[in-house]
Coordinates of C-alpha atoms in Angstrom, one line a residue:
M1 CA 0.4 0.0 0.2
E2 CA 2.9 2.4 1.0
D3 CA 4.2 1.4 -2.3
L4 CA 1.5 2.3 -4.4
N5 CA 0.9 5.5 -2.8
D6 CA 4.2 6.4 -3.6
L7 CA 3.8 5.8 -6.7
R8 CA 0.8 7.9 -6.9
Y9 CA 2.8 11.1 -5.2
L10 CA 5.5 10.9 -8.0
K11 CA 3.2 10.5 -10.2
L12 CA 1.4 13.5 -9.3
L13 CA 4.7 15.2 -9.5
Q14 CA 5.4 14.4 -13.1
T15 CA 2.0 15.5 -14.0
L16 CA 2.5 19.1 -12.6
F17 CA 6.1 19.6 -14.0
I18 CA 4.3 18.6 -17.3
I19 CA 1.6 21.1 -16.6
Y20 CA 4.0 24.0 -15.2
I21 CA 6.0 23.6 -18.8
S22 CA 3.5 23.8 -20.8
S23 CA 2.5 26.6 -19.0
F24 CA 5.0 28.9 -20.4
K25 CA 4.2 32.2 -22.5
F26 CA 7.3 33.7 -23.1
S27 CA 7.6 37.6 -24.5
A28 CA 10.9 39.1 -26.1
C29 CA 12.0 40.7 -22.7
E30 CA 12.8 44.4 -23.3
I31 CA 12.3 44.1 -27.3
K32 CA 8.4 43.1 -27.4
N33 CA 6.0 42.0 -29.6
T34 CA 2.2 42.4 -28.5
Y35 CA -1.4 41.8 -30.1
I36 CA -4.0 43.6 -28.5
V37 CA -7.1 41.9 -29.6
D38 CA -10.7 44.0 -30.0
D39 CA -9.4 46.1 -26.5
S40 CA -11.9 48.7 -25.7
R41 CA -10.2 49.8 -22.1
K42 CA -9.4 53.9 -22.2
I43 CA -5.8 53.0 -20.6
I44 CA -3.5 50.0 -21.7
L45 CA 0.0 50.0 -19.6
I46 CA 2.2 48.1 -22.1
E47 CA 5.3 48.5 -20.4
R48 CA 7.5 50.5 -17.7
F49 CA 11.2 51.0 -18.2
G50 CA 13.9 53.3 -16.2
F51 CA 15.8 55.7 -18.6
A52 CA 19.2 57.1 -18.8
P53 CA 19.9 60.8 -20.4
D54 CA 18.9 60.1 -23.8
G55 CA 17.0 56.9 -24.0
H56 CA 14.8 55.5 -26.7
V57 CA 11.9 54.4 -27.4
N58 CA 11.0 52.6 -30.5
I59 CA 7.5 51.8 -32.0
S60 CA 6.3 50.0 -34.8
L61 CA 2.8 49.3 -35.9
D62 CA 0.9 46.8 -38.7
H63 CA -2.7 45.4 -38.6
V64 CA -3.9 48.3 -37.2
S65 CA -7.8 48.0 -37.5
W66 CA -10.7 48.8 -35.3
R67 CA -14.9 48.0 -35.0
S68 CA -17.4 49.5 -33.0
N69 CA -20.9 47.9 -32.0
E70 CA -22.6 51.4 -32.6
P71 CA -23.4 51.3 -36.5
A72 CA -23.5 54.9 -36.3
A73 CA -20.4 55.4 -34.4
K74 CA -17.5 57.5 -36.1
L75 CA -14.1 57.4 -35.1
Y76 CA -11.5 59.9 -34.7
P77 CA -7.9 58.2 -35.4
S78 CA -6.8 61.2 -33.4
S79 CA -8.6 59.8 -30.8
M80 CA -6.2 57.4 -30.4
G81 CA -2.4 56.9 -29.5
F82 CA 0.6 56.2 -27.8
C83 CA 2.2 58.2 -24.7
L84 CA 4.6 58.0 -21.9
V85 CA 4.2 58.7 -18.3
R86 CA 6.5 59.3 -14.9
D87 CA 6.0 56.3 -13.3
I88 CA 5.3 58.9 -10.1
S89 CA 2.5 60.4 -12.2
F90 CA 0.9 57.3 -13.2
P91 CA -1.6 57.2 -10.0
R92 CA -2.3 60.9 -10.8
L93 CA -3.0 59.7 -13.9
L94 CA -5.4 57.0 -12.9
N95 CA -7.2 59.2 -10.4
E96 CA -7.9 61.8 -12.9
S97 CA -9.5 59.3 -15.4
S98 CA -11.6 58.0 -13.2
Y99 CA -13.2 61.3 -11.9
K100 CA -13.1 62.9 -14.5
E101 CA -15.7 63.4 -17.1
N102 CA -14.9 62.7 -21.1
F103 CA -11.5 62.0 -19.7
C104 CA -8.9 61.3 -22.6
V105 CA -5.6 60.1 -21.8
L106 CA -4.1 61.7 -24.8
S107 CA -4.6 64.9 -23.6
S108 CA -3.9 64.3 -19.8
K109 CA -1.2 67.4 -18.3
Y110 CA 0.6 64.0 -16.9
V111 CA 1.7 62.7 -20.4
N112 CA 4.0 63.4 -23.0
L113 CA 2.4 62.0 -26.7
V114 CA 4.2 59.8 -28.9
L115 CA 1.7 59.2 -31.3
R116 CA -1.4 59.9 -32.8
F117 CA -3.3 57.1 -35.2
D118 CA -3.7 60.0 -37.3
K119 CA -0.4 59.8 -38.3
L120 CA -1.2 56.1 -39.9
G121 CA -0.2 55.5 -43.0
P122 CA -2.7 54.1 -45.8
D123 CA -1.7 50.4 -44.9
S124 CA -2.3 50.5 -41.3
S125 CA 1.1 50.9 -40.3
Y126 CA 3.4 53.4 -38.5
N127 CA 7.1 53.5 -37.6
T128 CA 8.3 55.7 -35.0
S129 CA 11.0 56.8 -32.5
T130 CA 11.5 59.0 -29.5
T131 CA 14.0 60.4 -27.4
I132 CA 13.9 60.2 -23.6
D133 CA 15.4 64.1 -22.7
E134 CA 14.5 63.9 -18.7
P135 CA 15.7 60.3 -17.1
D136 CA 13.3 58.5 -15.2
E137 CA 11.2 55.6 -15.0
Y138 CA 8.1 56.1 -17.7
N139 CA 5.0 54.4 -18.5
L140 CA 4.2 53.5 -22.0
I141 CA 0.7 53.9 -22.4
F142 CA -2.1 52.9 -25.4
G143 CA -4.8 55.2 -24.9
I144 CA -8.4 54.8 -26.4
C145 CA -11.0 58.0 -26.2
Q146 CA -13.6 56.8 -27.8
K147 CA -15.1 53.7 -25.9
E148 CA -17.5 53.0 -28.2
F149 CA -14.5 51.8 -30.5
L150 CA -12.9 47.8 -29.8
V151 CA -9.2 48.2 -31.7
T152 CA -7.2 45.3 -32.7
M153 CA -2.9 45.5 -33.9
N154 CA 0.4 44.5 -33.6
L155 CA 2.6 46.4 -31.6
H156 CA 6.9 46.1 -31.2
T157 CA 8.7 47.9 -28.7
E158 CA 12.0 48.5 -28.3
M159 CA 13.3 50.8 -25.1
Y160 CA 17.1 50.9 -24.5
N161 CA 19.6 53.0 -23.4
V162 CA 23.2 54.0 -24.7
N163 CA 25.6 53.5 -22.2
N164 CA 29.4 55.3 -22.8
N165 CA 30.5 53.1 -25.8
W166 CA 27.6 54.2 -27.8
E167 CA 25.9 50.4 -27.7
K168 CA 22.5 49.6 -26.5
D169 CA 21.4 48.7 -23.2
F170 CA 18.2 47.0 -22.8
L171 CA 17.9 46.6 -19.3
P172 CA 16.6 49.7 -17.5
A173 CA 18.4 52.3 -15.3
G174 CA 19.3 51.1 -12.3
Q175 CA 19.4 47.2 -13.3
T176 CA 22.5 47.2 -15.4
L177 CA 24.5 45.6 -12.7
L178 CA 22.4 42.6 -12.2
P179 CA 24.3 40.0 -14.2
K180 CA 27.1 40.6 -11.8
L181 CA 25.1 41.1 -8.9
Y182 CA 23.3 37.4 -9.5
F183 CA 26.4 35.8 -10.0
L184 CA 27.9 37.0 -7.5
F185 CA 25.2 35.3 -5.6
F186 CA 25.7 32.2 -7.6
I187 CA 29.2 31.9 -6.7
V188 CA 27.8 32.7 -3.0
Y189 CA 25.4 29.3 -3.1
F190 CA 27.7 27.3 -4.6
V191 CA 30.1 28.0 -2.0
F192 CA 27.6 26.8 0.6
M193 CA 27.0 23.9 -1.5
V194 CA 30.4 22.8 -1.7
V195 CA 30.5 23.6 2.2
W196 CA 27.7 21.4 3.0
G197 CA 28.6 18.6 0.7
F198 CA 32.2 18.3 2.5
I199 CA 30.6 18.5 5.8
C200 CA 28.0 15.5 4.3
I201 CA 30.9 13.3 3.2
K202 CA 32.6 13.9 6.5
Q203 CA 30.1 13.3 9.1
R204 CA 28.3 10.5 6.4
E205 CA 27.7 8.3 9.6
V206 CA 25.2 10.8 11.0
V207 CA 24.0 11.7 7.8
Q208 CA 19.8 11.5 6.8
K209 CA 17.9 11.6 3.8
I210 CA 16.8 15.2 4.8
H211 CA 20.6 16.3 4.0
M212 CA 20.0 15.1 0.9
V213 CA 17.4 17.0 0.2
M214 CA 18.3 20.2 2.0
A215 CA 21.8 19.5 -0.9
A216 CA 19.8 19.4 -3.8
L217 CA 18.2 22.8 -2.7
L218 CA 21.2 24.2 -2.9
V219 CA 21.7 22.8 -6.3
F220 CA 18.5 24.4 -7.3
K221 CA 19.0 27.8 -5.9
A222 CA 22.7 27.9 -7.4
L223 CA 21.4 26.9 -10.8
K224 CA 18.5 29.7 -10.9
M225 CA 21.0 32.5 -9.9
I226 CA 23.3 31.2 -12.7
C227 CA 20.2 31.1 -15.5
A228 CA 19.5 34.7 -13.8
S229 CA 22.6 35.7 -14.4
E230 CA 22.8 34.8 -18.1
D231 CA 19.3 35.9 -18.7
K232 CA 19.9 39.3 -17.9
M233 CA 23.3 39.8 -19.6
Y234 CA 21.7 38.6 -23.0
I235 CA 19.0 41.0 -22.5
R236 CA 20.9 43.6 -21.7
N237 CA 22.9 42.7 -24.9
T238 CA 20.3 42.1 -27.4
G239 CA 16.7 42.8 -25.7
K240 CA 16.5 39.1 -25.6
A241 CA 16.7 36.1 -23.2
H242 CA 17.7 33.4 -25.7
G243 CA 16.2 30.8 -23.7
W244 CA 17.8 31.1 -20.8
D245 CA 14.7 32.5 -19.3
V246 CA 13.1 28.7 -19.5
A247 CA 16.1 27.3 -17.3
F248 CA 15.4 30.1 -14.9
Y249 CA 11.8 29.1 -14.3
I250 CA 12.5 25.5 -14.4
F251 CA 15.0 26.0 -11.8
G252 CA 13.0 28.2 -9.8
F253 CA 10.2 25.5 -9.9
L254 CA 12.7 23.1 -8.8
K255 CA 13.9 25.2 -5.7
G256 CA 10.8 26.3 -4.7
V257 CA 8.9 23.0 -4.3
T258 CA 12.2 21.7 -2.8
L259 CA 12.0 24.4 -0.2
F260 CA 8.6 23.8 0.9
T261 CA 9.2 20.1 0.7
V262 CA 12.6 20.8 3.1
I263 CA 10.4 22.4 5.6
V264 CA 7.2 20.3 5.8
L265 CA 9.7 17.4 6.2
I266 CA 11.8 19.0 8.8
G267 CA 8.6 19.9 10.2
T268 CA 7.2 16.1 10.6
G269 CA 10.4 15.1 11.3
W270 CA 11.0 12.7 8.4
S271 CA 14.5 10.8 8.8
I272 CA 15.3 12.4 12.1
L273 CA 12.8 11.1 14.4
K274 CA 11.1 8.5 12.4
P275 CA 12.0 7.5 8.9
F276 CA 8.2 7.1 7.1
L277 CA 5.6 9.5 6.3
H278 CA 2.1 9.3 7.7
D279 CA -0.8 9.8 5.3
R280 CA -1.9 12.7 6.4
E281 CA 1.9 14.2 6.4
K282 CA 1.7 13.5 2.6
K283 CA -1.7 15.0 1.9
V284 CA 0.1 18.1 2.9
L285 CA 2.9 17.7 0.3
M286 CA 0.2 17.0 -2.3
F287 CA -1.4 20.0 -0.9
V288 CA 1.6 22.1 -0.7
I289 CA 3.1 21.5 -4.1
P290 CA 0.1 21.8 -6.1
L291 CA -0.3 25.2 -4.7
Q292 CA 3.4 25.5 -5.5
V293 CA 2.8 25.2 -9.2
I294 CA 0.1 27.2 -9.6
E295 CA 1.9 30.1 -7.7
N296 CA 5.1 29.9 -10.8
I297 CA 2.6 29.8 -13.2
A298 CA 1.1 33.0 -12.1
S299 CA 3.9 34.5 -11.6
I300 CA 5.4 33.4 -15.2
V301 CA 2.2 35.3 -16.9
I302 CA 2.6 38.5 -14.5
S303 CA 6.4 38.7 -15.4
E304 CA 6.0 37.6 -18.9
G305 CA 2.5 39.1 -20.2
G306 CA 2.1 42.4 -18.5
P307 CA -0.2 44.6 -18.0
V308 CA -1.1 44.7 -21.2
E309 CA -3.0 41.3 -21.0
K310 CA -7.2 41.8 -20.0
H311 CA -6.9 39.7 -17.5
W312 CA -3.4 40.9 -15.9
F313 CA -5.4 42.2 -12.6
G314 CA -7.0 38.8 -11.6
I315 CA -4.4 36.8 -12.2
A316 CA -1.8 38.7 -10.1
V317 CA -4.7 38.9 -6.9
I318 CA -4.1 34.7 -7.5
E319 CA -0.8 35.0 -7.1
S320 CA -0.5 36.5 -4.1
V321 CA -3.7 34.8 -2.8
V322 CA -1.8 31.7 -3.6
S323 CA 1.6 32.9 -2.5
Y324 CA 0.1 33.3 1.0
M325 CA -2.1 29.8 1.3
H326 CA 1.4 28.5 0.5
E327 CA 3.4 29.7 3.1
W328 CA 0.7 29.5 5.6
V329 CA -0.2 25.7 5.2
A330 CA 3.9 25.1 5.0
T331 CA 4.1 27.1 8.4
I332 CA 1.1 25.5 9.7
A333 CA 2.2 22.3 8.6
A334 CA 5.8 22.7 10.5
E335 CA 4.0 23.8 13.9
V336 CA 0.9 20.7 13.9
F337 CA 3.4 17.6 13.0

C-alpha cells in the first residue's frame, strides 16, 4: 500500500511539472511583440522602463484595425495613440481618469504624447522613435478616447538606453549591474553547496535523507542564480533572453518545490525522528506542491505577459493569494507535525 501511494505521489509530481512547463508564455523581454485584440480599455499599460539620459523608445505598428458595436459611431483617429507618463505621475493619471468626465489620456497634463493614429499610413502601419531627454522611470501607454471602439493591432516596441560605448543597453537604468549581482549570488550558493557537501561526506555516518534534499535545494538555488545572471546579460546586450528564461523558471520551480518540501519534512521530523511519513503528512505535501505550481504559473504570466493582458490584474491577485496560502500551509504543517 505504501509503495502504491508513493507511485501515485511521483505521478502527481510528474503531471504537475508537465503542466507547469506547458504553461510558459514568453515575451521578448525589452524587445517586445504585443498583440492587442478587440480591446476597448481607455488606458492600456504596455511597458514600464527606467530611462537614462538619451534613452530611446521605438514603436512599430501594423495590421491596425478597429470596429464598433454601434453602427452610427464615427472614429476620429486622433482619439487613439501612444504616450509616456512618469511612473510617479501614473497614480495621478489613474485618479484623473476615474473622476474626470470625458477623460482622454492623450490630452492629460501628465503625459508626453508619442503618436496619434491620424499619422497611420494607408497600409495601417507606422514606425516612430522617441528620445527621452529627462531620465526617469516611464510607462508606455496606449489610450483610447472613444470607448465605443475596439482596437486590434500588432505592436513591436524597443526600449533601451545608450551606454558609454554608444551601445544599446536593454536593461532599465539601475538594473545594469544585475548580471554581476546574480553571478555573485551564484558563487555564494556554490560555496555553501561545496561546504555542505564536505560536511555531509565527513559526517556520512549520521547523514540522513533530509540532508540530501537540503543539498539538492542548494544546487537548484545556485543553478537558478546562474540562469538569472545569463538571462539578464543577454537581455542587456540583445533585448532577448535566448532561452535562459526557460531554464530560470525550471530551476525556480524545482527550488520552490524543494524548499517547501524541506520545511514540511523538517516539521514532521522525517528522517530524524522517523524514517517514514504518515498519510496525512503525504497529503500536506500533495497540497503544498500544487500550490507551488499554481503560484509559479501565475508569476510567469504576470512577469511575461504584463499588464497589457486583459486579465493581468486578476492573475496578480490570484498569485498573491496562492503565495500567502502556500506559506501559511507550510508554516502550519511545520508547527502541527
